[in-house]
Structures are given as C-alpha cells and as structure tokens.
Amino acid sequence: MNIAQWLVRAAHDHPQAPALAWGRSVLHHHGNLARHVSAMGAGLWKLGLSPGDRVGLVMRNHPAYWESLLAIWYAGLVAVPIHSQLHPRELAYIFSDAGTPVVIAHPSTLSACEQAAAVCPEVRHVIDVASANYRRLAQVEPMAVVAREPSDLAWLFYTSGTTGRPKGVMLSHHNLRTMCGHYFADVDTIAVRDCVVHAAPMSHGSGLYALPHLAQAACNVVPESGGFDAQELFDLGTHWQGITLFAAPTMLKRLVEAPGDDPFSGLKTLVYGGGPMYVADIQAAMSRFGPRFAQIYGQGESPMSITVSPKAIHQDLHHPRRALRLASVGRAFVGLEVRVMNEQDQQLPVGEIGEVCVRGPVVMQGYWRNPAASAQTLRNGWLHTGDMGCLDKEGFLTLKDRSKDLIISGGSNIYPREVEEVLLLHPDVSEVSVVGHPHPDWGEEVVAFVVLRPQSLTQTAQTLHNLDEHCLQHMARFKRPKHYRVVSQLPKNETGKVLKTELRQLLHV
Ligand code: AMP
C-alpha cells in the first residue's frame, strides 16, 4: 500500500473539494491534484528515477512542496525533506549520504543546492520550482500509483545532528499510516472542508500533518509568506474554517503576544510540540484563544507519536492535578508503549527519572546505512529517545531535560526546565533558557539567559535582583541561577528549538 493512494481516493470521493491552497487561493481541487501529481510522478521517472530512489526537497513552505511530496510517493520514490536553511556543506553531506539523484529546490535555496550539488556526483538534477523544468515534469502522460510494501521507505528524515553528523531516519509507508491512525485516535477528527495551515516547516512536523488531512480529503493551505506570521494567520483564520495548525511552543507564544485581540475564528485545533511548553505560556494561550489546544511529544524516530495531551486534558479545569498534567506531555498514544528505563535498560518504577523508551509500529525502521547507530538506538526492541522523564501512576509523562542538558552542581541534578518554569512565572520575563557552565568547585553552575519584557529593561540590575528573590521563594537555593545574561532573543533553529549549545558557547567567549 502506497500512502499516495489516499490522493486517488480523495479525488474519487471529493473531486471538487479544495486540496491545495496558497493563502486564500485554491490551486488544486482533489480531482485535478491527482491528475497533476500522477503526471509529475511520470515526469520524475523520465529523469531516470525508479522506485526506491531518493529525491531531496529543499524549500521553504510552498505549494510545490506538497505537489512534489505526493508525486515522489506516487512514483514509488522516497522523499528526503531537508531544512531550507542548511549551509551548502551540510546539504552536500545529506545529498551524498542519502544519494539523491534529483533535488527539488525553491528560488531561495537554489544557489545553496547548486553549490552542494557541484561537489556531489550523485546529484544529476537540481530543479527550481519556479522554472520551466519543474512545470515540464507534469507535461507527460500520467502514470498509475506505484504499489509499495508496508516496510518500503517513504520519508528519509535527517536529524538535526546536534550530537554528530545528521542521521537519516527511515520512515516507511506503514510508519506514516500508523502515525495518521494515532492522530485520529488521540488528537482530533478531520472533515473534508477542514484544512491544515502550514506555518511551521513542512520538512518537519507540519509536513507530516499534511497526511491525516490527505487521508480525509481535507485541504493543505500554505501561507503566502511561506512561514510563520501571526497577522497573516489571523487573516487566513477569517477565510478558512476548521483550521489545524502545528506550532512549536515559541510560535504559539508569538501568536499569543501578537497585538490586537483577533479571536482567530477559523482555528479549530492548535497542536503544539517539538519543544518544552511552559505552564505559564499554555495558560496564557488558553486565556486568549480558548480551549483549542492539544500537545504531542514525538521525534523523527517516532513521528509525531510518543505521548499526547488531548484537548480534553487541557479543558479539564478543575482536575486536582491540573498543573502537573499541564506540565506533562500527556500519555502514550493508543498504538504504542512508553517506558522509562535506567542505563541497564531496566524499567523504572513510577516517579523515577530515566530515559524515555518507545515501542510500537510507528517507530522508524532504523537509520539509513548506519547499522551501528540503529542497533544502539533500537536495542532490545525499544526506541531509546535520549529524552529524560518520569511517568506518574496514571501514565502521564513529564519530560525532564535531554541528558546532555542536565546540570550537575555540587553532586545534585538540576533540570533546567524546572528553573525555566519558575522564572517564567515572573512578569518581567518573556523568554528564558537555562544552561550549565563549568565551575571549579561545584562541577557546574546554573546560568540563565533571559529575554526581559520591555518595561523592565530600564532597570536591569533591580530586575535581576527581583528574579533572584523570586527564585528563592519558589525553588531550592542550589537550583537558582548564579548568573544571568540578559539577551534580546534566544538562538533557535528552524523548528523553534532553543539552541542550548550556542548558549553554552556564548559563556566561553
Ligand atoms: P525532532 O526529532 O527534531 O522532532 O526532535 C524531537 C525532540 O524534541 C524530542 O526528542 C524532544 O527532546 C523534543 N520534543 C518534542 N516534543 C516535545 C514536547 N511536547 N515537549 C518537550 N520536548 C519535546
């Protein structure tokens, strides 16, 4: 079974329903999208590709992203969606590791792709989506959708490579189908006239959420800006109905802090995930936009699926453990098992902190051409996520920090997230990230990078003193930051994750 088969079904059942839009304009209904994609698939074959070959996609969010992804699957090929902001050297590494004879690029990424291709003999064609070459792909006789086995690869997802070279996570058609099942079971339902608006990168979670929408013949809407812009989203919210948005916590914060009081009327569900959501921030989001939030915790290796905190949990205002539940990432998706394990791979009891491990049919097939890393990460049949956390007796998982972010000071473990949660309760703090810094006596000491709200910038010394007082009232003395660095913004990657490695480097200069 090929996931592109869902397009054939949508075209059969709902040929006139909107399938792909750019801003407010519908570019394709399902009927003509299926025709277009079936021709593009044949066009890719004419370039000499055959089933199982990889095609790189390096572009900002654009309608051609969705056309290309579908055409790649239709033709039995494997998509390699890559962050659009990578350096040509990083692109070259991925092109040659994945072996991509064809790369599809956007005008904004074309030059980087061409530079990378120049040093990768395996890349034979770089196709700009704004070029005649791209349009010509669809000017051939259409093909039938190519049959695939459940374990055949659909998406080769490159990790961000924070611990060494990026690795290609192998996601099969069956993995992606299972991910959609999880969505329908635990996140939300989708109707034909609903849509997903891609404000977060389509090379990542937002692109994965195109799939449950395809399965229900709903529409994929790409904002004209190709990215995240709060005012543009509010505007789309007056045009489209039944909107789902996938957003990193930092994007949601920008939406909440956007000027005006736009109610974002078309928004049905905002699914957040990809990084820690602080309790103060989700509460602010709910007071501005109401009960429209769900959280997922996942990683490339277990796409969009480890735990989920559905809308019902967010809406359960009077639950005695509400604050703890909001601080958690929810419970395991129905289709998988989550355990917390120690370093010997033994299951830890409720309440103890260890590595979060996952087992189920959504888990990746392994890392591309990297049996050693695959065996290590999938040992004993469990995906070892590298995330630290603990389960409560009802199965709610609270994530601590990744093991490399844990601060050990004077022999005690300090989880940066706990310190960050406390600092964010203070009205002068807009954003914060806490890291450890080597210290001759203590091993490490706690340093907080803070983005202050404008009104407190004129009295920075007093504000920092107040923050220290605030910490003394809310946490053990040894956990409170010994130093503060006031910054105008935190360094983040394309998906909104704070780059703690860069913060640690700042402390060394
Ligand atoms: P990626 O593979 O790039 O999607 O990154 C996955 C990582 O992001 C996970 O291993 C977690 O460390 C983090 N992450 C994902 N979802 C959440 C969440 N809801 N809360 C906290 N961290 C998250």
Short mmCIF file of C-alpha atoms and ligand atoms in Angstrom, two decimals, residues 157 160 204 272-277 295-301 329 385 387 399 402 417 495 497, ligand 1:
data_model
loop_
_atom_site.label_atom_id
_atom_site.label_comp_id
_atom_site.label_asym_id
_atom_site.label_seq_id
_atom_site.Cartn_x
_atom_site.Cartn_y
_atom_site.Cartn_z
CA PHE A 157 14.10 12.36 7.80
CA SER A 160 19.40 17.97 13.22
CA HIS A 204 9.17 18.57 9.71
CA TYR A 272 1.89 22.19 19.83
CA GLY A 273 5.03 20.16 20.38
CA GLY A 274 8.63 19.85 19.36
CA GLY A 275 9.98 21.53 22.48
CA PRO A 276 9.03 22.27 26.08
CA MET A 277 5.83 24.22 26.64
CA GLN A 295 0.02 18.74 22.77
CA ILE A 296 2.06 15.99 21.20
CA TYR A 297 5.52 14.75 22.07
CA GLY A 298 7.35 12.90 19.33
CA GLN A 299 10.63 12.76 17.49
CA GLY A 300 11.73 11.99 13.97
CA GLU A 301 12.35 8.39 15.04
CA VAL A 329 3.41 15.83 27.79
CA THR A 385 14.73 8.60 22.68
CA ASP A 387 14.94 12.26 26.47
CA LEU A 399 9.87 15.32 30.44
CA ARG A 402 17.78 15.74 27.49
CA ARG A 417 13.25 23.03 32.69
CA THR A 495 11.69 24.47 14.11
CA LYS A 497 14.04 24.76 19.37
P1 AMP B 1 12.87 16.16 16.29
O1 AMP B 1 13.31 14.76 16.08
O2 AMP B 1 13.72 17.19 15.62
O3 AMP B 1 11.41 16.35 16.02
O4 AMP B 1 13.07 16.50 17.86
C1 AMP B 1 12.48 15.69 18.81
C2 AMP B 1 12.82 16.16 20.19
O5 AMP B 1 12.11 17.38 20.51
C3 AMP B 1 12.35 15.17 21.24
O6 AMP B 1 13.27 14.10 21.39
C4 AMP B 1 12.24 16.05 22.47
O7 AMP B 1 13.51 16.29 23.03
C5 AMP B 1 11.72 17.37 21.88
N1 AMP B 1 10.25 17.44 21.98
C6 AMP B 1 9.35 17.03 21.07
N2 AMP B 1 8.09 17.25 21.50
C7 AMP B 1 8.20 17.80 22.73
C8 AMP B 1 7.26 18.25 23.72
N3 AMP B 1 5.94 18.20 23.51
N4 AMP B 1 7.75 18.74 24.89
C9 AMP B 1 9.08 18.81 25.10
N5 AMP B 1 10.01 18.42 24.21
C10 AMP B 1 9.59 17.92 23.04
#
